[in-house]
CSV table of C-alpha atoms in Angstrom, one decimal:
chain,number,residue,atom,x,y,z
A,1,MET,CA,36.5,-26.8,-24.3
A,2,ALA,CA,37.5,-29.5,-22.0
A,3,GLU,CA,35.8,-32.5,-21.7
A,4,ILE,CA,35.5,-33.6,-18.4
A,5,LYS,CA,35.9,-30.7,-15.5
A,6,LEU,CA,36.6,-30.7,-12.1
A,7,LEU,CA,35.2,-28.2,-9.8
A,8,GLY,CA,37.0,-27.8,-6.7
A,9,VAL,CA,39.7,-26.7,-4.3
A,10,SER,CA,43.0,-27.1,-4.3
A,11,LEU,CA,43.8,-28.0,-0.9
A,12,SER,CA,40.3,-29.6,-0.2
A,13,PRO,CA,41.3,-33.4,0.8
A,14,PHE,CA,37.7,-33.9,-0.9
A,15,THR,CA,38.9,-32.3,-4.7
A,16,HIS,CA,42.3,-34.5,-4.0
A,17,ARG,CA,40.7,-37.8,-3.9
A,18,VAL,CA,39.0,-37.3,-7.5
A,19,GLU,CA,42.2,-35.8,-8.8
A,20,TRP,CA,44.0,-38.8,-8.1
A,21,ALA,CA,42.1,-40.6,-9.6
A,22,LEU,CA,41.7,-38.8,-12.8
A,23,LYS,CA,45.4,-38.4,-13.1
A,24,THR,CA,45.6,-42.3,-12.4
A,25,LYS,CA,43.5,-43.4,-14.8
A,26,GLY,CA,45.1,-40.7,-16.9
A,27,VAL,CA,42.4,-38.9,-17.9
A,28,GLU,CA,43.2,-34.6,-18.9
A,29,TYR,CA,40.3,-32.5,-17.1
A,30,GLU,CA,40.0,-29.0,-16.1
A,31,LEU,CA,40.8,-27.8,-12.9
A,32,ILE,CA,37.9,-24.8,-11.9
A,33,VAL,CA,38.7,-23.1,-8.8
A,34,GLU,CA,35.9,-22.6,-6.8
A,35,ASP,CA,35.5,-19.6,-4.1
A,36,THR,CA,33.7,-21.9,-1.4
A,37,LYS,CA,32.6,-18.3,0.3
A,38,ASN,CA,31.1,-17.1,-2.8
A,39,LYS,CA,30.2,-19.9,-5.1
A,40,SER,CA,30.0,-19.9,-8.7
A,41,PRO,CA,26.6,-20.2,-10.2
A,42,LEU,CA,28.1,-23.8,-11.8
A,43,LEU,CA,28.8,-25.0,-8.7
A,44,LEU,CA,25.4,-24.4,-7.4
A,45,GLU,CA,23.2,-25.3,-10.6
A,46,SER,CA,25.7,-28.6,-10.8
A,47,ASN,CA,24.7,-30.0,-7.2
A,48,PRO,CA,22.0,-27.9,-5.6
A,49,ILE,CA,21.5,-30.7,-3.3
A,50,HIS,CA,24.5,-30.5,-1.0
A,51,LYS,CA,26.2,-27.3,-2.9
A,52,LYS,CA,29.8,-28.4,-2.5
A,53,ILE,CA,32.7,-29.3,-3.9
A,54,PRO,CA,34.2,-31.2,-5.4
A,55,VAL,CA,31.8,-32.1,-8.7
A,56,LEU,CA,32.8,-33.9,-11.8
A,57,ILE,CA,31.4,-32.6,-14.9
A,58,HIS,CA,31.7,-35.1,-17.6
A,59,ASN,CA,30.3,-34.0,-20.9
A,60,GLY,CA,28.0,-31.7,-19.1
A,61,LYS,CA,26.6,-34.0,-16.9
A,62,PRO,CA,27.2,-33.6,-13.1
A,63,ILE,CA,28.4,-36.2,-10.8
A,64,CYS,CA,28.8,-35.2,-6.9
A,65,GLU,CA,30.5,-37.0,-4.0
A,66,SER,CA,33.7,-37.6,-4.3
A,67,MET,CA,33.7,-41.1,-3.5
A,68,VAL,CA,30.4,-41.5,-6.0
A,69,ILE,CA,33.0,-39.5,-8.2
A,70,ILE,CA,35.8,-42.6,-7.9
A,71,GLU,CA,33.7,-44.7,-8.7
A,72,TYR,CA,32.3,-43.4,-11.9
A,73,ILE,CA,35.8,-42.8,-13.0
A,74,ASP,CA,37.0,-46.1,-12.2
A,75,GLU,CA,33.6,-47.5,-14.4
A,76,THR,CA,34.7,-45.1,-17.3
A,77,PHE,CA,37.7,-44.8,-18.3
A,78,GLU,CA,40.9,-47.2,-18.8
A,79,GLY,CA,43.6,-47.8,-16.6
A,80,PRO,CA,43.9,-48.9,-13.3
A,81,SER,CA,41.4,-50.5,-11.2
A,82,ILE,CA,40.5,-48.6,-8.3
A,83,LEU,CA,38.1,-50.8,-7.1
A,84,PRO,CA,38.5,-54.6,-7.0
A,85,LYS,CA,37.0,-56.8,-9.3
A,86,ASP,CA,35.6,-59.6,-7.2
A,87,PRO,CA,32.3,-58.7,-5.7
A,88,TYR,CA,33.0,-59.3,-2.0
A,89,GLU,CA,36.0,-57.7,-2.2
A,90,ARG,CA,34.7,-54.6,-3.4
A,91,ALA,CA,32.2,-55.1,-0.5
A,92,ILE,CA,35.0,-55.2,1.7
A,93,ALA,CA,36.7,-52.0,0.0
A,94,ARG,CA,33.3,-50.1,0.0
A,95,PHE,CA,33.1,-50.9,3.8
A,96,TRP,CA,36.4,-49.7,5.0
A,97,ALA,CA,35.4,-46.5,2.4
A,98,LYS,CA,32.4,-45.9,4.2
A,99,PHE,CA,34.0,-46.4,8.0
A,100,LEU,CA,36.9,-44.2,7.6
A,101,ASP,CA,34.9,-41.1,5.4
A,102,ASP,CA,31.8,-41.0,7.5
A,103,LYS,CA,33.1,-42.2,10.7
A,104,CYS,CA,36.7,-41.9,11.3
A,105,LEU,CA,37.2,-38.7,9.1
A,106,PRO,CA,35.1,-36.4,11.1
A,107,THR,CA,35.7,-37.8,14.6
A,108,MET,CA,39.0,-36.8,14.0
A,109,GLY,CA,38.6,-33.8,12.8
A,110,LYS,CA,36.8,-32.9,15.8
A,111,ALA,CA,39.5,-34.3,18.2
A,112,LEU,CA,42.2,-32.0,16.5
A,113,LEU,CA,40.3,-29.2,15.6
A,114,GLY,CA,37.0,-29.1,18.0
A,115,GLU,CA,36.6,-26.9,21.4
A,116,GLY,CA,36.4,-28.0,25.2
A,117,GLU,CA,33.9,-30.6,25.6
A,118,GLU,CA,33.5,-31.8,22.4
A,119,GLN,CA,37.1,-32.0,21.4
A,120,GLU,CA,37.7,-34.2,24.3
A,121,LYS,CA,34.8,-36.8,23.5
A,122,ALA,CA,36.3,-37.1,20.5
A,123,LYS,CA,39.6,-37.3,21.1
A,124,GLU,CA,38.6,-40.6,23.4
A,125,GLU,CA,36.2,-41.9,20.4
A,126,CYS,CA,38.8,-41.4,17.8
A,127,VAL,CA,41.4,-44.1,20.1
A,128,GLU,CA,38.7,-46.5,19.7
A,129,LEU,CA,38.2,-45.7,16.4
A,130,LEU,CA,42.5,-46.0,15.5
A,131,LYS,CA,42.6,-48.9,17.6
A,132,ILE,CA,39.9,-50.4,15.2
A,133,LEU,CA,42.4,-49.3,12.1
A,134,ASP,CA,45.6,-50.5,13.4
A,135,ASN,CA,44.1,-54.0,14.0
A,136,GLU,CA,42.8,-54.2,10.6
A,137,LEU,CA,46.8,-52.5,9.4
A,138,LYS,CA,48.0,-55.6,11.3
A,139,HIS,CA,49.2,-57.6,8.4
A,140,LYS,CA,48.8,-55.6,5.4
A,141,LYS,CA,50.1,-52.4,3.8
A,142,PHE,CA,47.7,-50.7,2.7
A,143,PHE,CA,43.2,-51.0,3.5
A,144,GLY,CA,43.7,-52.3,-0.1
A,145,GLY,CA,46.2,-55.0,0.8
A,146,ASP,CA,49.7,-54.2,-1.1
A,147,GLN,CA,48.2,-51.8,-3.8
A,148,ILE,CA,46.5,-48.9,-2.9
A,149,GLY,CA,42.9,-49.1,-3.3
A,150,PHE,CA,39.4,-47.5,-2.4
A,151,ALA,CA,39.5,-47.4,1.1
A,152,ASP,CA,43.3,-46.0,0.9
A,153,ILE,CA,41.8,-42.7,-1.1
A,154,ALA,CA,38.3,-42.5,1.1
A,155,ALA,CA,41.2,-42.0,4.1
A,156,ASN,CA,43.7,-39.2,2.2
A,157,ALA,CA,42.5,-36.8,4.7
A,158,LEU,CA,43.3,-39.2,7.5
A,159,ALA,CA,47.1,-40.2,6.4
A,160,PHE,CA,48.4,-36.5,5.0
A,161,TRP,CA,45.9,-33.7,6.4
A,162,MET,CA,45.5,-34.8,9.7
A,163,GLY,CA,49.1,-35.2,10.3
A,164,ILE,CA,50.1,-31.8,9.2
A,165,ILE,CA,47.6,-30.3,11.6
A,166,GLU,CA,48.4,-32.5,14.4
A,167,GLU,CA,52.0,-30.6,13.4
A,168,ALA,CA,50.1,-27.6,13.3
A,169,SER,CA,48.5,-27.5,16.5
A,170,GLY,CA,51.5,-28.5,18.5
A,171,VAL,CA,50.3,-31.7,20.3
A,172,ILE,CA,50.6,-35.1,19.0
A,173,TRP,CA,49.0,-38.1,20.1
A,174,VAL,CA,48.8,-40.1,17.2
A,175,THR,CA,52.5,-42.2,17.5
A,176,SER,CA,53.5,-45.1,16.6
A,177,GLU,CA,54.2,-46.7,19.8
A,178,LYS,CA,49.9,-46.1,20.3
A,179,PHE,CA,49.2,-47.4,17.0
A,180,PRO,CA,52.2,-48.9,14.9
A,181,ASN,CA,50.5,-50.0,12.2
A,182,TYR,CA,47.8,-47.0,11.4
A,183,CYS,CA,51.2,-44.8,11.4
A,184,ALA,CA,53.4,-47.6,9.1
A,185,TRP,CA,50.1,-47.3,7.1
A,186,ARG,CA,50.1,-43.2,7.5
A,187,GLU,CA,54.0,-43.3,5.9
A,188,ASN,CA,53.4,-45.8,3.1
A,189,TYR,CA,50.2,-43.9,1.9
A,190,ASN,CA,52.4,-40.3,2.0
A,191,ASN,CA,55.0,-41.9,0.5
A,192,CYS,CA,54.2,-44.5,-1.8
A,193,SER,CA,54.6,-43.8,-5.3
A,194,GLN,CA,51.2,-43.0,-6.8
A,195,VAL,CA,50.3,-40.7,-4.0
A,196,LYS,CA,53.0,-38.6,-3.3
A,197,GLU,CA,53.4,-36.9,-6.8
A,198,TYR,CA,49.4,-35.4,-6.4
A,199,LEU,CA,49.8,-34.6,-3.0
A,200,PRO,CA,49.1,-30.5,-2.5
A,201,SER,CA,51.7,-28.6,-0.5
A,202,ARG,CA,52.5,-29.4,2.4
A,203,ASP,CA,54.1,-26.0,3.6
A,204,GLU,CA,51.3,-24.6,2.4
A,205,LEU,CA,48.5,-26.9,4.6
A,206,PHE,CA,51.1,-26.2,7.6
A,207,THR,CA,50.7,-22.6,7.5
A,208,HIS,CA,47.4,-22.7,6.7
A,209,PHE,CA,46.5,-24.6,9.7
A,210,GLN,CA,49.4,-22.8,12.0
A,211,SER,CA,47.6,-20.0,11.4
A,212,ARG,CA,44.0,-20.7,12.1
A,213,PHE,CA,45.4,-22.3,15.2
A,214,HIS,CA,47.0,-19.0,16.1
A,215,SER,CA,43.6,-17.4,15.4
A,216,ALA,CA,42.1,-19.1,17.6
A,217,ALA,CA,44.4,-19.2,20.5
A,218,ALA,CA,44.6,-14.7,20.4
A,219,PRO,CA,42.6,-12.9,22.4
A,220,LYS,CA,39.2,-12.3,21.8
B,1,MET,CA,14.3,-55.3,5.3
B,2,ARG,CA,16.8,-53.6,2.5
B,3,VAL,CA,18.7,-56.9,1.8
B,4,LYS,CA,15.4,-59.0,2.4
B,5,ILE,CA,13.7,-57.4,-0.7
B,6,ALA,CA,17.0,-57.3,-2.7
B,7,LEU,CA,17.5,-61.0,-2.3
B,8,ALA,CA,13.7,-61.3,-3.1
B,9,GLU,CA,13.8,-59.2,-6.0
B,10,LYS,CA,16.9,-61.7,-7.1
B,11,GLY,CA,14.8,-65.1,-6.2
B,12,VAL,CA,18.0,-65.5,-4.8
B,13,ALA,CA,17.4,-68.0,-1.6
B,14,TYR,CA,18.7,-67.6,1.8
B,15,GLU,CA,18.4,-68.6,5.3
B,16,SER,CA,17.3,-66.1,7.6
B,17,HIS,CA,18.1,-66.0,11.4
B,18,GLU,CA,16.4,-63.8,13.7
B,19,GLU,CA,18.3,-61.5,16.1
B,20,ASP,CA,16.9,-60.7,19.4
B,21,LEU,CA,18.5,-57.1,19.2
B,22,PHE,CA,16.5,-56.6,22.3
B,23,GLY,CA,18.1,-59.5,24.2
B,24,GLY,CA,21.6,-60.8,23.6
B,25,LYS,CA,23.0,-60.6,20.4
B,26,SER,CA,24.7,-63.8,19.2
B,27,ASP,CA,28.0,-65.3,19.2
B,28,LEU,CA,27.6,-65.4,15.3
B,29,LEU,CA,26.4,-61.7,15.1
B,30,LEU,CA,29.2,-60.5,17.4
B,31,LYS,CA,32.0,-62.1,15.1
B,32,SER,CA,30.4,-61.4,11.5
B,33,ASN,CA,30.2,-57.8,12.6
B,34,PRO,CA,33.2,-56.7,15.5
B,35,ILE,CA,32.9,-53.2,14.4
B,36,TYR,CA,29.5,-52.3,14.5
B,37,GLU,CA,28.1,-55.2,16.3
B,38,LYS,CA,24.6,-54.6,14.5
B,39,VAL,CA,22.0,-56.4,11.8
B,40,PRO,CA,21.9,-57.1,9.0
B,41,VAL,CA,24.3,-59.4,8.4
B,42,LEU,CA,24.7,-61.6,5.3
B,43,LEU,CA,26.8,-64.2,4.9
B,44,ASP,CA,27.6,-65.7,1.7
B,45,ASN,CA,29.7,-69.2,2.1
B,46,GLY,CA,30.7,-68.1,5.5
B,47,LYS,CA,32.4,-64.5,4.4
B,48,PRO,CA,30.3,-61.8,6.2
B,49,ILE,CA,29.1,-58.8,4.3
B,50,VAL,CA,27.4,-55.8,6.7
B,51,GLU,CA,25.8,-52.5,6.3
B,52,SER,CA,22.3,-53.0,4.5
B,53,ASN,CA,23.1,-50.8,1.4
B,54,ASN,CA,26.3,-52.1,0.9
B,55,ILE,CA,24.5,-55.8,1.3
B,56,VAL,CA,22.2,-54.7,-1.3
B,57,TYR,CA,25.0,-53.6,-3.4
B,58,TYR,CA,27.1,-56.8,-2.7
B,59,ILE,CA,23.7,-58.7,-3.9
B,60,ASP,CA,23.4,-56.8,-7.0
B,61,ASP,CA,26.6,-57.0,-7.9
B,62,LYS,CA,27.1,-60.6,-7.6
B,63,TYR,CA,23.7,-62.2,-8.5
B,64,SER,CA,23.1,-60.9,-12.2
B,65,PRO,CA,19.4,-61.9,-12.5
B,66,ASN,CA,17.1,-58.6,-12.8
B,67,PRO,CA,19.7,-55.7,-12.2
B,68,LEU,CA,18.9,-53.3,-9.5
B,69,LEU,CA,21.2,-51.0,-11.0
B,70,PRO,CA,20.9,-49.5,-14.3
B,71,SER,CA,24.2,-50.4,-16.8
B,72,CYS,CA,25.2,-46.7,-17.8
B,73,ALA,CA,27.7,-45.7,-15.3
B,74,TYR,CA,25.9,-42.0,-15.4
B,75,ALA,CA,22.8,-43.3,-14.2
B,76,ARG,CA,24.7,-45.9,-11.5
B,77,SER,CA,26.2,-42.2,-10.2
B,78,ARG,CA,22.9,-40.9,-9.7
B,79,ALA,CA,21.5,-43.7,-8.2
B,80,ARG,CA,24.6,-44.3,-5.5
B,81,PHE,CA,24.6,-40.4,-5.0
B,82,TRP,CA,20.3,-41.0,-4.1
B,83,ALA,CA,21.5,-43.7,-2.1
B,84,ASP,CA,23.5,-41.8,0.5
B,85,PHE,CA,21.9,-38.7,0.6
B,86,ILE,CA,18.1,-41.5,1.4
B,87,ASP,CA,21.0,-42.9,4.6
B,88,LYS,CA,22.5,-40.0,5.6
B,89,LYS,CA,19.0,-37.9,5.6
B,90,VAL,CA,16.2,-39.1,6.5
B,91,PHE,CA,16.1,-41.6,9.6
B,92,GLU,CA,17.5,-38.1,11.0
B,93,ALA,CA,14.8,-36.2,9.9
B,94,GLY,CA,12.2,-38.5,11.1
B,95,MET,CA,13.9,-38.6,14.6
B,96,GLY,CA,13.7,-34.6,14.0
B,97,ILE,CA,10.3,-34.9,13.9
B,98,TRP,CA,9.7,-37.5,17.1
B,99,ARG,CA,12.6,-35.8,19.4
B,100,SER,CA,10.6,-32.4,18.9
B,101,LYS,CA,8.0,-30.2,20.1
B,102,GLY,CA,6.0,-27.1,19.8
B,103,ASP,CA,7.8,-24.5,17.1
B,104,GLU,CA,10.3,-27.3,16.8
B,105,LEU,CA,8.3,-30.1,16.2
B,106,GLU,CA,6.8,-27.7,13.3
B,107,VAL,CA,10.7,-27.2,12.0
B,108,ALA,CA,11.3,-30.7,12.0
B,109,LYS,CA,7.9,-31.6,10.0
B,110,ASN,CA,9.0,-29.0,7.5
B,111,ASP,CA,12.5,-30.2,7.3
B,112,PHE,CA,11.0,-33.9,6.4
B,113,ILE,CA,8.4,-33.0,4.1
B,114,GLY,CA,11.7,-30.7,2.3
B,115,ILE,CA,13.8,-34.0,1.9
B,116,LEU,CA,10.8,-36.0,0.9
B,117,LYS,CA,10.1,-33.5,-2.4
B,118,LYS,CA,14.0,-33.7,-2.8
B,119,LEU,CA,13.2,-37.1,-3.6
B,120,GLU,CA,10.6,-36.3,-5.7
B,121,GLY,CA,12.6,-34.1,-7.8
B,122,ALA,CA,14.5,-36.7,-8.5
B,123,MET,CA,12.0,-39.7,-9.1
B,124,GLY,CA,11.1,-37.1,-12.0
B,125,ASP,CA,7.9,-38.2,-13.7
B,126,LYS,CA,9.1,-41.9,-13.5
B,127,ASP,CA,7.1,-44.3,-11.5
B,128,TYR,CA,10.3,-45.1,-9.7
B,129,PHE,CA,13.6,-43.8,-8.6
B,130,GLY,CA,15.4,-46.9,-10.8
B,131,GLY,CA,12.8,-44.9,-13.7
B,132,ASP,CA,9.8,-47.3,-15.1
B,133,ASN,CA,11.6,-50.5,-13.3
B,134,PHE,CA,12.0,-51.1,-9.5
B,135,GLY,CA,15.5,-50.4,-8.6
B,136,TYR,CA,18.4,-50.3,-5.9
B,137,VAL,CA,17.6,-46.6,-4.8
B,138,ASP,CA,13.4,-47.8,-4.5
B,139,VAL,CA,14.9,-50.6,-2.0
B,140,ILE,CA,17.2,-48.4,0.2
B,141,ALA,CA,14.5,-45.7,0.1
B,142,THR,CA,11.2,-47.9,0.6
B,143,ALA,CA,12.7,-49.7,3.7
B,144,MET,CA,12.2,-46.7,5.4
B,145,THR,CA,9.4,-45.4,4.8
B,146,SER,CA,8.2,-48.4,7.2
B,147,TRP,CA,9.1,-45.1,9.9
B,148,PHE,CA,6.4,-43.2,8.1
B,149,HIS,CA,3.7,-43.6,9.7
B,150,ALA,CA,4.7,-43.3,13.4
B,151,TYR,CA,6.2,-39.6,11.9
B,152,GLU,CA,2.6,-38.6,11.1
B,153,VAL,CA,0.8,-39.4,14.3
B,154,PHE,CA,3.5,-37.5,16.2
B,155,GLY,CA,4.1,-34.7,13.7
B,156,GLY,CA,0.4,-34.9,13.1
B,157,PHE,CA,0.4,-34.5,8.7
B,158,LYS,CA,0.0,-37.2,6.3
B,159,VAL,CA,2.9,-38.0,3.6
B,160,GLU,CA,0.0,-38.4,1.1
B,161,GLN,CA,-1.1,-35.1,1.6
B,162,LEU,CA,2.1,-32.9,1.7
B,163,CYS,CA,3.9,-34.7,-1.0
B,164,PRO,CA,1.3,-36.8,-3.4
B,165,LYS,CA,4.2,-38.4,-5.4
B,166,PHE,CA,5.8,-40.2,-3.1
B,167,GLY,CA,3.0,-41.4,-1.2
B,168,CYS,CA,1.9,-42.9,-4.6
B,169,TRP,CA,5.7,-44.4,-5.2
B,170,MET,CA,4.7,-45.5,-1.3
B,171,LYS,CA,1.7,-47.4,-2.8
B,172,ARG,CA,3.4,-48.5,-6.0
B,173,CYS,CA,6.2,-50.5,-4.1
B,174,LEU,CA,4.0,-51.9,-1.2
B,175,LYS,CA,2.2,-53.7,-4.2
B,176,ARG,CA,5.3,-55.5,-5.2
B,177,GLU,CA,5.3,-58.5,-3.8
B,178,SER,CA,8.8,-58.4,-2.4
B,179,VAL,CA,8.1,-55.3,-0.6
B,180,LEU,CA,4.7,-56.2,0.4
B,181,VAL,CA,5.7,-59.7,2.1
B,182,SER,CA,8.9,-57.7,3.9
B,183,PHE,CA,6.2,-55.4,5.3
B,184,GLN,CA,3.8,-58.3,6.3
B,185,ILE,CA,6.8,-59.7,8.7
B,186,LEU,CA,8.2,-57.2,9.6
B,187,LYS,CA,4.6,-55.9,11.7
B,188,ARG,CA,4.0,-58.6,12.6
B,189,SER,CA,7.1,-58.8,15.1
B,190,ILE,CA,7.1,-55.1,16.0
B,191,SER,CA,4.9,-52.0,15.6
B,192,VAL,CA,7.9,-49.0,15.3
B,193,LEU,CA,4.8,-46.4,16.4
B,194,SER,CA,4.7,-48.4,19.7
B,195,CYS,CA,8.4,-48.8,20.3
B,196,LEU,CA,8.8,-45.2,20.1
B,197,GLU,CA,5.8,-44.2,22.3
B,198,ARG,CA,7.3,-46.4,24.6
B,199,CYS,CA,10.6,-44.9,23.7
B,200,MET,CA,9.6,-41.8,24.7
B,201,ALA,CA,7.6,-42.5,27.8
B,202,LEU,CA,10.6,-44.0,29.3
B,203,ASN,CA,12.9,-41.1,27.8
B,204,ARG,CA,14.9,-44.3,26.3
B,205,THR,CA,16.5,-42.4,23.4
B,206,GLY,CA,18.7,-44.9,23.0
B,207,SER,CA,16.6,-47.8,22.2
B,208,VAL,CA,15.5,-46.1,18.5
B,209,ASP,CA,19.0,-47.4,17.0
B,210,SER,CA,17.9,-50.9,18.1
B,211,ILE,CA,14.6,-50.8,16.6
B,212,ALA,CA,15.8,-49.0,13.2
B,213,LEU,CA,18.1,-51.6,13.0
B,214,TYR,CA,15.7,-54.2,13.1
B,215,THR,CA,13.4,-52.4,10.3
B,216,PHE,CA,16.0,-51.3,8.0
């Protein structure tokens, strides 16, 4: 029986974050694919508060919330460090990770997948957030500096998933003309060796979101 | 308040600079926290660290005496989980009580109490979220309880009656010098209840965020 189990969904950016961390550290694990519409007793027992994936189960002990799991993996297993060692640098990494995860991602999600007034309002907010990110990335390749770091992984959905959703929607508004540094970061993230081999299938994601947009547009 | 409690627990000397959030924000604040333009901001040798949860973490990371986070990685992950839960759920649920009337108020109150019950579960049979010792999650949670009297008045309930274990924990925390001093300083400068009553009378729900920052 595997010592480390990951309850997740293959196409989910939150599950991907944890898989990336485990693979970066060279940790063997068993991925248990969950059906989020029919959650398993193991998931409900392991994450009774939020009842959500991903959940890492290490020697029978569950750890929940993707960024909490990543810090746990960084502290527990040998291998390349995900967070910096210096306390100040760690505070900066955690700040950006939270900003990207709690603020930017939900707003961009609504801007791309929302409807009506809520979508329009989210788009306006998104433009302001992207200006902030674009400015932060002015003199660096990644949020973590020269290398992918904790904050970059928190932004994985912005880098990979959101670009695909834009394409599937047929409306591209995050352009390198408007946000040159942010788009350069996105390109670097998706093509860097530490990330590229672990990304899910682009075609599968595109098909999934394209059919979602078609269903939404279909006459009711 | 969280930051002051953490600094006191660690015995770290600091200079406090009070911002006037209802007047104009200082240039130093705007320069140190250009994204959120909010307090608290910790300046350590001129380097800014922002967001109260993040600052408390930094203080614990940098100053080793009297650790707030446990040494075991699993226990640390549980502490981070609950700190995140408290940050995302408690304030919103409390504000739900303040904003609601009639049947909605009962729903909001039950929501809030439900969250406190989950926190009671997290504590188990220990004195603190940190186990036998006051720790990181206790610092994060205790600052929020400065608002609870206001919720009790608006909601017509008493936390210690509906969540006795949580009520005992609140009293236990208030006996700690770091917490007591911070609460006393707060009481001298702001009455959360009066502010919320004023905001409600003026229909200025946006002002609530400023008050929150002043107290957390």
